[in-house]
């Protein structure tokens, strides 16, 4: 048997591979603490659970239109207006099986062989893989701590070529927690003026920001609205990762029609029950739960940042969003894969090597786990670093 050529360059998601390995070790009786997965430890809010029960009782078990039911699309449209000041018609919205599926669909619909997709680095592991799978070429813009891991307008200008099709943005950013200000977004938008470049803006961590305002990319100017495809979902802020609820919105109706056609030949509609269950969250009825979780993440962040910075050889800046610390370990070990593998085997702490996000000399820890485990894990990391050879 010979697999399709497009499978030969596709790698498995490193974040998923490591968290699965940690789960396997735990099942084998090893006392592993996993700070690897970007998965909220909080349970889904009770309002959502009740709404699913109701949906089941009402017999909500039929196929729905491919993009989603009229109710869920209206609820998403209302969410964009309420949270982001964005006006998308329900017909400009499509629900997907998680935001990863949203990204997969938009890249499939837009990227041709040889098209370039600009990706700020460090990046979330799946972006370059999906782009390559579609035949595209990821073009990375390297960032570092000096700009809080954010790209500058000049860097963007320098990265654009006649082949550039998409600028792939994600903020709050996985893995660095960067959050762009309104002015920074506007300045990037200025560089794109007069071009046909589309922005994909992955805003899945939008509500997890600390001491700063979140600004949706499409909301900054009419020009940005016209060229932006906004991607969001309930896995992170809604504490619903296993539900697989993502969505995509854009005013580019030709693109929307293409993505609906593509989805009509793959998943069809996403689960009817999940759509019904998600509605209260989209209507803001779980905002108190989300705020409670956000505050808890913030307090964990503060504790974890202090503890990491007390370790000789490691350093981290406090992230403004999401639930990750991107820790500099280059003074101890520049080879992040080796460092994280050793840490998993010797200290039994699972983290993700920076190389998977395009930046060696760093590793990512997730603070979407209880504070007791975070403290215990960082104490183990401290001991591991002290004796590291
Ligand atoms: N985008 C980013 C930046 C993420 O970290 C994740 C987490 N998996 C996703 C998209 C996909 O989320 P999901 O498919 O669970 O909605
Ligand atoms: N986004 C999460 C992470 O970065 C979940 C795993 C994945 O889908 O990659 O860990």
mmCIF file of C-alpha atoms and ligand atoms in Angstrom:
data_model
loop_
_atom_site.group_PDB
_atom_site.id
_atom_site.type_symbol
_atom_site.label_atom_id
_atom_site.label_comp_id
_atom_site.label_asym_id
_atom_site.label_seq_id
_atom_site.Cartn_x
_atom_site.Cartn_y
_atom_site.Cartn_z
ATOM 1 C CA UNK A 1 0.000 0.000 0.000
ATOM 2 C CA UNK A 2 1.252 3.463 -0.838
ATOM 3 C CA UNK A 3 -0.136 6.429 1.033
ATOM 4 C CA UNK A 4 -1.048 9.619 -0.758
ATOM 5 C CA UNK A 5 1.921 11.946 -1.273
ATOM 6 C CA UNK A 6 0.270 14.676 0.797
ATOM 7 C CA UNK A 7 0.466 12.393 3.870
ATOM 8 C CA UNK A 8 4.239 12.042 3.603
ATOM 9 C CA UNK A 9 5.032 15.494 4.923
ATOM 10 C CA UNK A 10 2.248 15.735 7.498
ATOM 11 C CA UNK A 11 3.413 15.387 11.114
ATOM 12 C CA UNK A 12 1.250 14.488 14.050
ATOM 13 C CA UNK A 13 0.295 17.401 16.330
ATOM 14 C CA UNK A 14 3.137 17.598 18.881
ATOM 15 C CA UNK A 15 0.891 19.053 21.576
ATOM 16 C CA UNK A 16 -1.510 16.155 21.206
ATOM 17 C CA UNK A 17 1.321 13.576 20.944
ATOM 18 C CA UNK A 18 2.897 14.745 24.210
ATOM 19 C CA UNK A 19 -0.331 14.997 26.182
ATOM 20 C CA UNK A 20 -1.296 11.499 24.959
ATOM 21 C CA UNK A 21 2.125 10.180 26.047
ATOM 22 C CA UNK A 22 1.632 11.761 29.510
ATOM 23 C CA UNK A 23 -1.807 10.138 29.781
ATOM 24 C CA UNK A 24 -0.300 6.757 28.826
ATOM 25 C CA UNK A 25 2.419 7.105 31.484
ATOM 26 C CA UNK A 26 -0.217 8.005 34.085
ATOM 27 C CA UNK A 27 -2.303 4.970 33.104
ATOM 28 C CA UNK A 28 0.820 2.836 33.582
ATOM 29 C CA UNK A 29 0.990 4.041 37.198
ATOM 30 C CA UNK A 30 3.724 6.686 36.767
ATOM 31 C CA UNK A 31 3.148 9.868 38.773
ATOM 32 C CA UNK A 32 3.304 12.253 35.800
ATOM 33 C CA UNK A 33 2.138 15.857 36.036
ATOM 34 C CA UNK A 34 1.062 17.088 32.652
ATOM 35 C CA UNK A 35 1.459 20.758 31.864
ATOM 36 C CA UNK A 36 1.373 19.906 28.178
ATOM 37 C CA UNK A 37 -2.173 20.162 26.907
ATOM 38 C CA UNK A 38 -3.912 23.388 26.164
ATOM 39 C CA UNK A 39 -7.083 22.058 27.691
ATOM 40 C CA UNK A 40 -9.066 23.796 30.462
ATOM 41 C CA UNK A 41 -9.257 21.731 33.643
ATOM 42 C CA UNK A 42 -12.638 23.336 34.454
ATOM 43 C CA UNK A 43 -15.831 21.443 33.775
ATOM 44 C CA UNK A 44 -18.320 22.784 31.227
ATOM 45 C CA UNK A 45 -20.687 25.324 32.885
ATOM 46 C CA UNK A 46 -23.891 23.791 34.222
ATOM 47 C CA UNK A 47 -26.089 26.074 32.055
ATOM 48 C CA UNK A 48 -24.608 24.384 28.995
ATOM 49 C CA UNK A 49 -25.114 20.914 30.404
ATOM 50 C CA UNK A 50 -28.779 21.714 31.070
ATOM 51 C CA UNK A 51 -29.284 23.103 27.611
ATOM 52 C CA UNK A 52 -27.951 19.884 26.091
ATOM 53 C CA UNK A 53 -30.269 17.796 28.253
ATOM 54 C CA UNK A 54 -33.195 19.901 27.073
ATOM 55 C CA UNK A 55 -32.119 19.556 23.454
ATOM 56 C CA UNK A 56 -32.002 15.774 23.840
ATOM 57 C CA UNK A 57 -35.455 15.685 25.403
ATOM 58 C CA UNK A 58 -36.815 17.771 22.553
ATOM 59 C CA UNK A 59 -35.536 15.195 20.069
ATOM 60 C CA UNK A 60 -32.900 17.438 18.582
ATOM 61 C CA UNK A 61 -31.354 14.610 16.606
ATOM 62 C CA UNK A 62 -31.881 15.381 12.949
ATOM 63 C CA UNK A 63 -29.477 16.682 10.350
ATOM 64 C CA UNK A 64 -29.248 20.463 10.382
ATOM 65 C CA UNK A 65 -28.224 22.805 7.557
ATOM 66 C CA UNK A 66 -24.484 22.376 6.824
ATOM 67 C CA UNK A 67 -23.355 25.729 8.369
ATOM 68 C CA UNK A 68 -25.574 25.233 11.443
ATOM 69 C CA UNK A 69 -29.136 25.822 12.611
ATOM 70 C CA UNK A 70 -30.725 29.258 12.191
ATOM 71 C CA UNK A 71 -30.696 29.571 16.014
ATOM 72 C CA UNK A 72 -26.998 28.875 16.480
ATOM 73 C CA UNK A 73 -25.972 31.145 13.576
ATOM 74 C CA UNK A 74 -28.122 33.952 15.009
ATOM 75 C CA UNK A 75 -26.538 33.396 18.440
ATOM 76 C CA UNK A 76 -23.014 33.621 16.939
ATOM 77 C CA UNK A 77 -23.970 36.761 15.030
ATOM 78 C CA UNK A 78 -25.237 38.277 18.325
ATOM 79 C CA UNK A 79 -22.016 37.233 20.094
ATOM 80 C CA UNK A 80 -19.868 39.024 17.503
ATOM 81 C CA UNK A 81 -21.941 42.180 17.858
ATOM 82 C CA UNK A 82 -21.978 42.075 21.683
ATOM 83 C CA UNK A 83 -18.347 41.095 22.336
ATOM 84 C CA UNK A 84 -16.505 42.465 19.329
ATOM 85 C CA UNK A 85 -18.690 45.159 17.760
ATOM 86 C CA UNK A 86 -18.722 43.136 14.543
ATOM 87 C CA UNK A 87 -21.716 42.780 12.244
ATOM 88 C CA UNK A 88 -21.777 39.411 10.486
ATOM 89 C CA UNK A 89 -25.018 38.175 8.941
ATOM 90 C CA UNK A 90 -25.943 34.634 10.035
ATOM 91 C CA UNK A 91 -25.395 33.635 6.374
ATOM 92 C CA UNK A 92 -21.735 34.717 6.744
ATOM 93 C CA UNK A 93 -21.091 32.269 9.602
ATOM 94 C CA UNK A 94 -20.296 28.541 9.527
ATOM 95 C CA UNK A 95 -19.965 26.213 12.510
ATOM 96 C CA UNK A 96 -17.210 23.600 12.413
ATOM 97 C CA UNK A 97 -15.925 20.627 14.403
ATOM 98 C CA UNK A 98 -13.656 22.804 16.558
ATOM 99 C CA UNK A 99 -11.553 25.781 15.496
ATOM 100 C CA UNK A 100 -8.914 23.438 14.081
ATOM 101 C CA UNK A 101 -11.509 22.304 11.563
ATOM 102 C CA UNK A 102 -12.401 25.951 10.862
ATOM 103 C CA UNK A 103 -8.748 26.641 10.037
ATOM 104 C CA UNK A 104 -8.513 23.480 7.955
ATOM 105 C CA UNK A 105 -11.537 24.551 5.900
ATOM 106 C CA UNK A 106 -10.390 28.105 5.315
ATOM 107 C CA UNK A 107 -6.900 27.041 4.218
ATOM 108 C CA UNK A 108 -8.358 24.291 2.006
ATOM 109 C CA UNK A 109 -10.659 26.812 0.371
ATOM 110 C CA UNK A 110 -7.974 29.461 -0.217
ATOM 111 C CA UNK A 111 -4.508 27.972 -0.535
ATOM 112 C CA UNK A 112 -3.220 26.757 -3.887
ATOM 113 C CA UNK A 113 0.073 25.012 -4.658
ATOM 114 C CA UNK A 114 2.889 27.510 -4.015
ATOM 115 C CA UNK A 115 0.758 30.166 -2.296
ATOM 116 C CA UNK A 116 2.518 31.772 0.635
ATOM 117 C CA UNK A 117 0.976 32.072 4.069
ATOM 118 C CA UNK A 118 2.726 34.413 6.493
ATOM 119 C CA UNK A 119 2.851 32.993 10.022
ATOM 120 C CA UNK A 120 4.325 34.873 12.987
ATOM 121 C CA UNK A 121 6.693 32.594 14.907
ATOM 122 C CA UNK A 122 6.479 31.138 17.552
ATOM 123 C CA UNK A 123 3.196 29.756 16.213
ATOM 124 C CA UNK A 124 0.646 27.189 17.260
ATOM 125 C CA UNK A 125 1.841 23.793 15.977
ATOM 126 C CA UNK A 126 -0.979 23.144 13.506
ATOM 127 C CA UNK A 127 -0.715 26.243 11.284
ATOM 128 C CA UNK A 128 2.298 25.280 9.157
ATOM 129 C CA UNK A 129 1.195 21.657 8.951
ATOM 130 C CA UNK A 130 -2.263 22.551 7.617
ATOM 131 C CA UNK A 131 -0.804 25.106 5.186
ATOM 132 C CA UNK A 132 1.684 22.547 3.817
ATOM 133 C CA UNK A 133 -1.054 19.923 3.582
ATOM 134 C CA UNK A 134 -2.938 22.332 1.303
ATOM 135 C CA UNK A 135 0.157 22.739 -0.915
ATOM 136 C CA UNK A 136 1.013 26.166 0.492
ATOM 137 C CA UNK A 137 4.307 27.518 1.741
ATOM 138 C CA UNK A 138 4.497 28.821 5.314
ATOM 139 C CA UNK A 139 6.596 31.988 5.512
ATOM 140 C CA UNK A 140 7.627 32.662 9.081
ATOM 141 C CA UNK A 141 8.240 36.015 10.712
ATOM 142 C CA UNK A 142 10.535 35.455 13.674
ATOM 143 C CA UNK A 143 9.746 37.322 16.876
ATOM 144 C CA UNK A 144 11.311 37.474 20.318
ATOM 145 C CA UNK A 145 10.822 38.893 23.810
ATOM 146 C CA UNK A 146 11.862 42.415 22.753
ATOM 147 C CA UNK A 147 8.475 42.925 21.025
ATOM 148 C CA UNK A 148 6.563 40.577 23.371
ATOM 149 C CA UNK A 149 6.716 38.055 20.510
ATOM 150 C CA UNK A 150 4.653 40.331 18.247
ATOM 151 C CA UNK A 151 5.444 41.066 14.594
ATOM 152 C CA UNK A 152 6.148 44.635 13.494
ATOM 153 C CA UNK A 153 4.749 46.406 10.408
ATOM 154 C CA UNK A 154 8.257 46.496 8.888
ATOM 155 C CA UNK A 155 8.671 42.745 9.324
ATOM 156 C CA UNK A 156 5.315 42.210 7.667
ATOM 157 C CA UNK A 157 6.258 44.480 4.767
ATOM 158 C CA UNK A 158 9.504 42.557 4.273
ATOM 159 C CA UNK A 159 7.731 39.187 4.296
ATOM 160 C CA UNK A 160 5.182 40.025 1.586
ATOM 161 C CA UNK A 161 5.863 38.754 -1.933
ATOM 162 C CA UNK A 162 3.637 38.534 -5.035
ATOM 163 C CA UNK A 163 2.773 35.000 -3.851
ATOM 164 C CA UNK A 164 1.468 36.030 -0.419
ATOM 165 C CA UNK A 165 -2.145 34.936 -0.064
ATOM 166 C CA UNK A 166 -2.790 34.975 3.680
ATOM 167 C CA UNK A 167 -1.515 36.557 6.869
ATOM 168 C CA UNK A 168 -2.315 34.061 9.617
ATOM 169 C CA UNK A 169 -2.786 35.848 12.933
ATOM 170 C CA UNK A 170 -3.598 34.417 16.336
ATOM 171 C CA UNK A 171 -4.045 36.519 19.432
ATOM 172 C CA UNK A 172 -4.034 36.018 22.356
ATOM 173 C CA UNK A 173 -1.247 33.860 21.007
ATOM 174 C CA UNK A 174 -0.525 30.217 21.655
ATOM 175 C CA UNK A 175 2.233 29.617 22.907
ATOM 176 C CA UNK A 176 3.477 33.095 23.967
ATOM 177 C CA UNK A 177 0.311 34.753 25.303
ATOM 178 C CA UNK A 178 0.913 37.949 23.284
ATOM 179 C CA UNK A 179 -2.001 40.298 22.772
ATOM 180 C CA UNK A 180 -1.895 42.965 20.054
ATOM 181 C CA UNK A 181 -3.209 46.450 20.843
ATOM 182 C CA UNK A 182 -5.678 48.271 18.591
ATOM 183 C CA UNK A 183 -2.866 50.530 17.312
ATOM 184 C CA UNK A 184 -0.607 47.587 16.554
ATOM 185 C CA UNK A 185 -3.369 45.882 14.580
ATOM 186 C CA UNK A 186 -4.117 49.127 12.719
ATOM 187 C CA UNK A 187 -0.430 49.486 11.820
ATOM 188 C CA UNK A 188 -0.306 45.951 10.407
ATOM 189 C CA UNK A 189 -3.519 46.730 8.515
ATOM 190 C CA UNK A 190 -1.858 49.783 6.919
ATOM 191 C CA UNK A 191 0.804 47.510 5.414
ATOM 192 C CA UNK A 192 -1.874 45.348 3.778
ATOM 193 C CA UNK A 193 -3.869 48.245 2.306
ATOM 194 C CA UNK A 194 -4.126 47.984 -1.455
ATOM 195 C CA UNK A 195 -3.200 44.266 -1.481
ATOM 196 C CA UNK A 196 -5.469 41.217 -1.889
ATOM 197 C CA UNK A 197 -4.009 39.523 1.177
ATOM 198 C CA UNK A 198 -6.549 37.841 3.420
ATOM 199 C CA UNK A 199 -6.104 37.695 7.188
ATOM 200 C CA UNK A 200 -7.148 34.632 9.116
ATOM 201 C CA UNK A 201 -7.569 35.761 12.706
ATOM 202 C CA UNK A 202 -7.759 32.953 15.238
ATOM 203 C CA UNK A 203 -9.299 34.495 18.359
ATOM 204 C CA UNK A 204 -10.049 31.343 20.322
ATOM 205 C CA UNK A 205 -8.474 32.730 23.542
ATOM 206 C CA UNK A 206 -10.217 36.139 23.287
ATOM 207 C CA UNK A 207 -11.725 36.140 26.774
ATOM 208 C CA UNK A 208 -8.582 34.983 28.518
ATOM 209 C CA UNK A 209 -6.752 38.301 28.784
ATOM 210 C CA UNK A 210 -5.099 39.749 31.871
ATOM 211 C CA UNK A 211 -4.998 43.502 32.519
ATOM 212 C CA UNK A 212 -5.356 44.319 28.835
ATOM 213 C CA UNK A 213 -8.218 44.794 26.403
ATOM 214 C CA UNK A 214 -8.806 42.253 23.642
ATOM 215 C CA UNK A 215 -9.423 43.780 20.223
ATOM 216 C CA UNK A 216 -10.792 41.674 17.414
ATOM 217 C CA UNK A 217 -8.742 42.201 14.245
ATOM 218 C CA UNK A 218 -11.759 42.709 11.959
ATOM 219 C CA UNK A 219 -13.158 45.402 14.259
ATOM 220 C CA UNK A 220 -10.259 47.832 13.786
ATOM 221 C CA UNK A 221 -11.154 49.280 10.367
ATOM 222 C CA UNK A 222 -13.460 48.705 7.419
ATOM 223 C CA UNK A 223 -10.477 47.596 5.322
ATOM 224 C CA UNK A 224 -9.513 45.018 7.948
ATOM 225 C CA UNK A 225 -13.115 43.826 8.251
ATOM 226 C CA UNK A 226 -13.310 43.296 4.492
ATOM 227 C CA UNK A 227 -10.150 41.145 4.342
ATOM 228 C CA UNK A 228 -10.445 39.184 7.606
ATOM 229 C CA UNK A 229 -11.806 35.722 8.275
ATOM 230 C CA UNK A 230 -12.459 35.483 12.014
ATOM 231 C CA UNK A 231 -12.079 32.090 13.678
ATOM 232 C CA UNK A 232 -13.282 31.306 17.164
ATOM 233 C CA UNK A 233 -14.686 28.462 19.238
ATOM 234 C CA UNK A 234 -15.691 27.290 22.679
ATOM 235 C CA UNK A 235 -12.868 24.865 23.504
ATOM 236 C CA UNK A 236 -10.851 27.303 25.605
ATOM 237 C CA UNK A 237 -12.980 30.197 26.912
ATOM 238 C CA UNK A 238 -16.127 28.067 27.117
ATOM 239 C CA UNK A 239 -14.354 25.114 28.811
ATOM 240 C CA UNK A 240 -15.806 22.837 26.125
ATOM 241 C CA UNK A 241 -12.777 21.279 24.347
ATOM 242 C CA UNK A 242 -14.295 17.842 23.850
ATOM 243 C CA UNK A 243 -17.510 19.211 22.419
ATOM 244 C CA UNK A 244 -15.751 20.289 19.239
ATOM 245 C CA UNK A 245 -17.451 23.596 18.559
ATOM 246 C CA UNK A 246 -15.679 26.093 16.337
ATOM 247 C CA UNK A 247 -16.899 28.762 13.950
ATOM 248 C CA UNK A 248 -15.785 31.004 11.189
ATOM 249 C CA UNK A 249 -17.145 34.319 9.948
ATOM 250 C CA UNK A 250 -16.233 36.497 7.018
ATOM 251 C CA UNK A 251 -17.858 39.049 4.741
ATOM 252 C CA UNK A 252 -16.229 37.319 1.741
ATOM 253 C CA UNK A 253 -19.308 35.553 0.417
ATOM 254 C CA UNK A 254 -17.495 33.662 -2.343
ATOM 255 C CA UNK A 255 -15.221 32.135 0.295
ATOM 256 C CA UNK A 256 -18.177 31.313 2.551
ATOM 257 C CA UNK A 257 -19.926 29.517 -0.320
ATOM 258 C CA UNK A 258 -16.748 27.510 -1.023
ATOM 259 C CA UNK A 259 -16.367 26.489 2.619
ATOM 260 C CA UNK A 260 -20.038 25.448 2.839
ATOM 261 C CA UNK A 261 -19.585 23.349 -0.308
ATOM 262 C CA UNK A 262 -16.438 21.746 1.138
ATOM 263 C CA UNK A 263 -18.166 20.986 4.435
ATOM 264 C CA UNK A 264 -21.183 19.542 2.589
ATOM 265 C CA UNK A 265 -18.790 16.896 1.253
ATOM 266 C CA UNK A 266 -16.969 16.187 4.525
ATOM 267 C CA UNK A 267 -18.598 16.504 7.942
ATOM 268 C CA UNK A 268 -21.973 17.998 6.839
ATOM 269 C CA UNK A 269 -23.384 19.769 9.882
ATOM 270 C CA UNK A 270 -21.612 19.536 13.226
ATOM 271 C CA UNK A 271 -23.496 17.614 15.928
ATOM 272 C CA UNK A 272 -27.056 18.935 16.279
ATOM 273 C CA UNK A 273 -26.900 18.468 20.046
ATOM 274 C CA UNK A 274 -23.632 20.363 20.382
ATOM 275 C CA UNK A 275 -25.093 23.252 18.377
ATOM 276 C CA UNK A 276 -28.105 23.468 20.670
ATOM 277 C CA UNK A 277 -25.957 23.160 23.800
ATOM 278 C CA UNK A 278 -23.612 25.955 22.730
ATOM 279 C CA UNK A 279 -26.323 28.599 22.342
ATOM 280 C CA UNK A 280 -26.429 29.874 25.966
ATOM 281 C CA UNK A 281 -22.661 30.361 25.930
ATOM 282 C CA UNK A 282 -22.866 32.335 22.673
ATOM 283 C CA UNK A 283 -25.677 34.450 24.120
ATOM 284 C CA UNK A 284 -23.461 35.422 27.053
ATOM 285 C CA UNK A 285 -25.349 33.385 29.646
ATOM 286 C CA UNK A 286 -22.171 31.765 30.948
ATOM 287 C CA UNK A 287 -20.138 34.984 31.072
ATOM 288 C CA UNK A 288 -19.975 34.814 34.882
ATOM 289 C CA UNK A 289 -18.518 31.311 34.704
ATOM 290 C CA UNK A 290 -16.005 32.460 32.103
ATOM 291 C CA UNK A 291 -14.981 35.427 34.252
ATOM 292 C CA UNK A 292 -14.520 33.140 37.272
ATOM 293 C CA UNK A 293 -12.234 30.885 35.229
ATOM 294 C CA UNK A 294 -10.336 33.872 33.828
ATOM 295 C CA UNK A 295 -9.607 35.169 37.323
ATOM 296 C CA UNK A 296 -8.415 31.758 38.423
ATOM 297 C CA UNK A 297 -6.105 31.513 35.370
ATOM 298 C CA UNK A 298 -4.728 34.950 36.190
ATOM 299 C CA UNK A 299 -3.892 33.986 39.749
ATOM 300 C CA UNK A 300 -2.231 30.758 38.561
ATOM 301 C CA UNK A 301 -0.275 32.732 35.970
ATOM 302 C CA UNK A 302 1.077 35.103 38.611
ATOM 303 C CA UNK A 303 2.147 32.289 40.924
ATOM 304 C CA UNK A 304 3.686 30.213 38.112
ATOM 305 C CA UNK A 305 5.615 33.146 36.604
ATOM 306 C CA UNK A 306 7.178 33.959 39.987
ATOM 307 C CA UNK A 307 8.102 30.356 40.701
ATOM 308 C CA UNK A 308 9.678 29.847 37.263
ATOM 309 C CA UNK A 309 11.706 33.059 37.523
ATOM 310 C CA UNK A 310 13.110 31.887 40.860
ATOM 311 C CA UNK A 311 14.770 28.977 39.049
ATOM 312 C CA UNK A 312 18.352 29.769 38.124
ATOM 313 C CA UNK A 313 18.707 29.453 34.332
ATOM 314 C CA UNK A 314 15.007 29.775 33.417
ATOM 315 C CA UNK A 315 13.114 32.973 32.685
ATOM 316 C CA UNK A 316 9.672 33.983 31.500
ATOM 317 C CA UNK A 317 7.763 37.216 30.912
ATOM 318 C CA UNK A 318 4.234 37.357 32.253
ATOM 319 C CA UNK A 319 1.853 36.627 29.355
ATOM 320 C CA UNK A 320 -1.061 39.006 28.734
ATOM 321 C CA UNK A 321 -3.397 36.322 27.458
ATOM 322 C CA UNK A 322 -4.209 32.607 26.897
ATOM 323 C CA UNK A 323 -3.040 30.047 29.485
ATOM 324 C CA UNK A 324 0.560 29.273 28.623
ATOM 325 C CA UNK A 325 4.029 30.293 29.776
ATOM 326 C CA UNK A 326 6.688 30.208 27.085
ATOM 327 C CA UNK A 327 9.788 29.683 29.185
ATOM 328 C CA UNK A 328 13.327 30.504 28.060
ATOM 329 C CA UNK A 329 15.608 27.552 28.900
ATOM 330 C CA UNK A 330 18.442 28.387 26.482
ATOM 331 C CA UNK A 331 20.952 28.976 29.286
ATOM 332 C CA UNK A 332 20.372 25.463 30.604
ATOM 333 C CA UNK A 333 19.735 23.601 27.341
ATOM 334 C CA UNK A 334 19.172 25.112 23.884
ATOM 335 C CA UNK A 335 17.856 21.791 22.519
ATOM 336 C CA UNK A 336 14.244 22.043 23.718
ATOM 337 C CA UNK A 337 13.274 18.560 22.518
ATOM 338 C CA UNK A 338 16.060 16.959 24.550
ATOM 339 C CA UNK A 339 15.252 19.162 27.545
ATOM 340 C CA UNK A 340 11.545 18.270 27.551
ATOM 341 C CA UNK A 341 12.135 14.586 26.897
ATOM 342 C CA UNK A 342 14.604 14.404 29.804
ATOM 343 C CA UNK A 343 12.199 16.377 31.997
ATOM 344 C CA UNK A 344 9.389 13.943 31.225
ATOM 345 C CA UNK A 345 11.510 10.868 31.942
ATOM 346 C CA UNK A 346 13.501 12.134 34.949
ATOM 347 C CA UNK A 347 11.163 14.659 36.606
ATOM 348 C CA UNK A 348 7.887 13.202 35.337
ATOM 349 C CA UNK A 349 6.631 16.589 34.159
ATOM 350 C CA UNK A 350 5.193 16.840 30.654
ATOM 351 C CA UNK A 351 5.760 20.120 28.782
ATOM 352 C CA UNK A 352 6.005 20.971 25.088
ATOM 353 C CA UNK A 353 9.373 21.804 23.464
ATOM 354 C CA UNK A 354 9.593 25.231 21.844
ATOM 355 C CA UNK A 355 10.921 23.684 18.651
ATOM 356 C CA UNK A 356 7.382 22.434 17.950
ATOM 357 C CA UNK A 357 6.267 26.079 17.921
ATOM 358 C CA UNK A 358 9.202 27.093 15.730
ATOM 359 C CA UNK A 359 11.520 28.288 18.493
ATOM 360 C CA UNK A 360 14.212 26.214 20.139
ATOM 361 C CA UNK A 361 15.620 27.145 23.551
ATOM 362 C CA UNK A 362 12.123 27.495 25.016
ATOM 363 C CA UNK A 363 9.420 25.215 26.338
ATOM 364 C CA UNK A 364 5.707 25.733 26.909
ATOM 365 C CA UNK A 365 3.836 24.993 30.081
ATOM 366 C CA UNK A 366 0.079 25.239 30.330
ATOM 367 C CA UNK A 367 -1.466 26.664 33.490
ATOM 368 C CA UNK A 368 -4.864 25.220 32.631
ATOM 369 C CA UNK A 369 -4.432 22.813 35.495
ATOM 370 C CA UNK A 370 -4.996 23.067 39.244
ATOM 371 C CA UNK A 371 -2.624 25.235 41.256
ATOM 372 C CA UNK A 372 -1.494 22.332 43.477
ATOM 373 C CA UNK A 373 -0.254 20.402 40.445
ATOM 374 C CA UNK A 374 1.346 23.518 38.959
ATOM 375 C CA UNK A 375 3.326 24.183 42.153
ATOM 376 C CA UNK A 376 4.358 20.554 42.486
ATOM 377 C CA UNK A 377 5.395 20.393 38.823
ATOM 378 C CA UNK A 378 7.470 23.582 39.032
ATOM 379 C CA UNK A 379 9.205 22.285 42.183
ATOM 380 C CA UNK A 380 10.133 19.185 40.190
ATOM 381 C CA UNK A 381 11.336 21.348 37.292
ATOM 382 C CA UNK A 382 13.513 23.350 39.728
ATOM 383 C CA UNK A 383 15.114 20.166 41.028
ATOM 384 C CA UNK A 384 15.558 18.843 37.472
ATOM 385 C CA UNK A 385 17.276 22.060 36.302
ATOM 386 C CA UNK A 386 19.589 22.111 39.334
ATOM 387 C CA UNK A 387 20.961 18.687 38.478
ATOM 388 C CA UNK A 388 20.712 19.030 34.674
ATOM 389 C CA UNK A 389 23.711 17.807 32.746
HETATM 390 N N1 LIG B 1 -6.190 27.701 17.620
HETATM 391 C C1 LIG B 1 -5.341 27.745 18.648
HETATM 392 C C2 LIG B 1 -4.400 28.890 18.742
HETATM 393 C C3 LIG B 1 -5.324 26.727 19.611
HETATM 394 O O1 LIG B 1 -4.463 26.776 20.623
HETATM 395 C C4 LIG B 1 -6.213 25.653 19.470
HETATM 396 C C5 LIG B 1 -6.168 24.565 20.516
HETATM 397 N N2 LIG B 1 -6.283 23.324 20.081
HETATM 398 C C6 LIG B 1 -7.088 25.661 18.365
HETATM 399 C C7 LIG B 1 -7.050 26.699 17.463
HETATM 400 C C8 LIG B 1 -8.048 24.575 18.096
HETATM 401 O O2 LIG B 1 -9.017 24.445 19.040
HETATM 402 P P1 LIG B 1 -10.274 23.484 18.877
HETATM 403 O O3 LIG B 1 -10.078 22.705 17.615
HETATM 404 O O4 LIG B 1 -10.269 22.644 20.094
HETATM 405 O O5 LIG B 1 -11.449 24.377 18.808
HETATM 406 N N1 LIG B 2 -4.430 23.833 21.307
HETATM 407 C C1 LIG B 2 -4.089 22.957 22.378
HETATM 408 C C2 LIG B 2 -2.599 22.987 22.591
HETATM 409 O O1 LIG B 2 -1.908 23.771 21.985
HETATM 410 C C3 LIG B 2 -4.704 21.591 22.267
HETATM 411 C C4 LIG B 2 -3.966 20.557 21.478
HETATM 412 C C5 LIG B 2 -4.029 20.816 20.015
HETATM 413 O O2 LIG B 2 -5.113 20.787 19.438
HETATM 414 O O3 LIG B 2 -2.959 21.090 19.470
HETATM 415 O O4 LIG B 2 -2.124 22.253 23.411
#
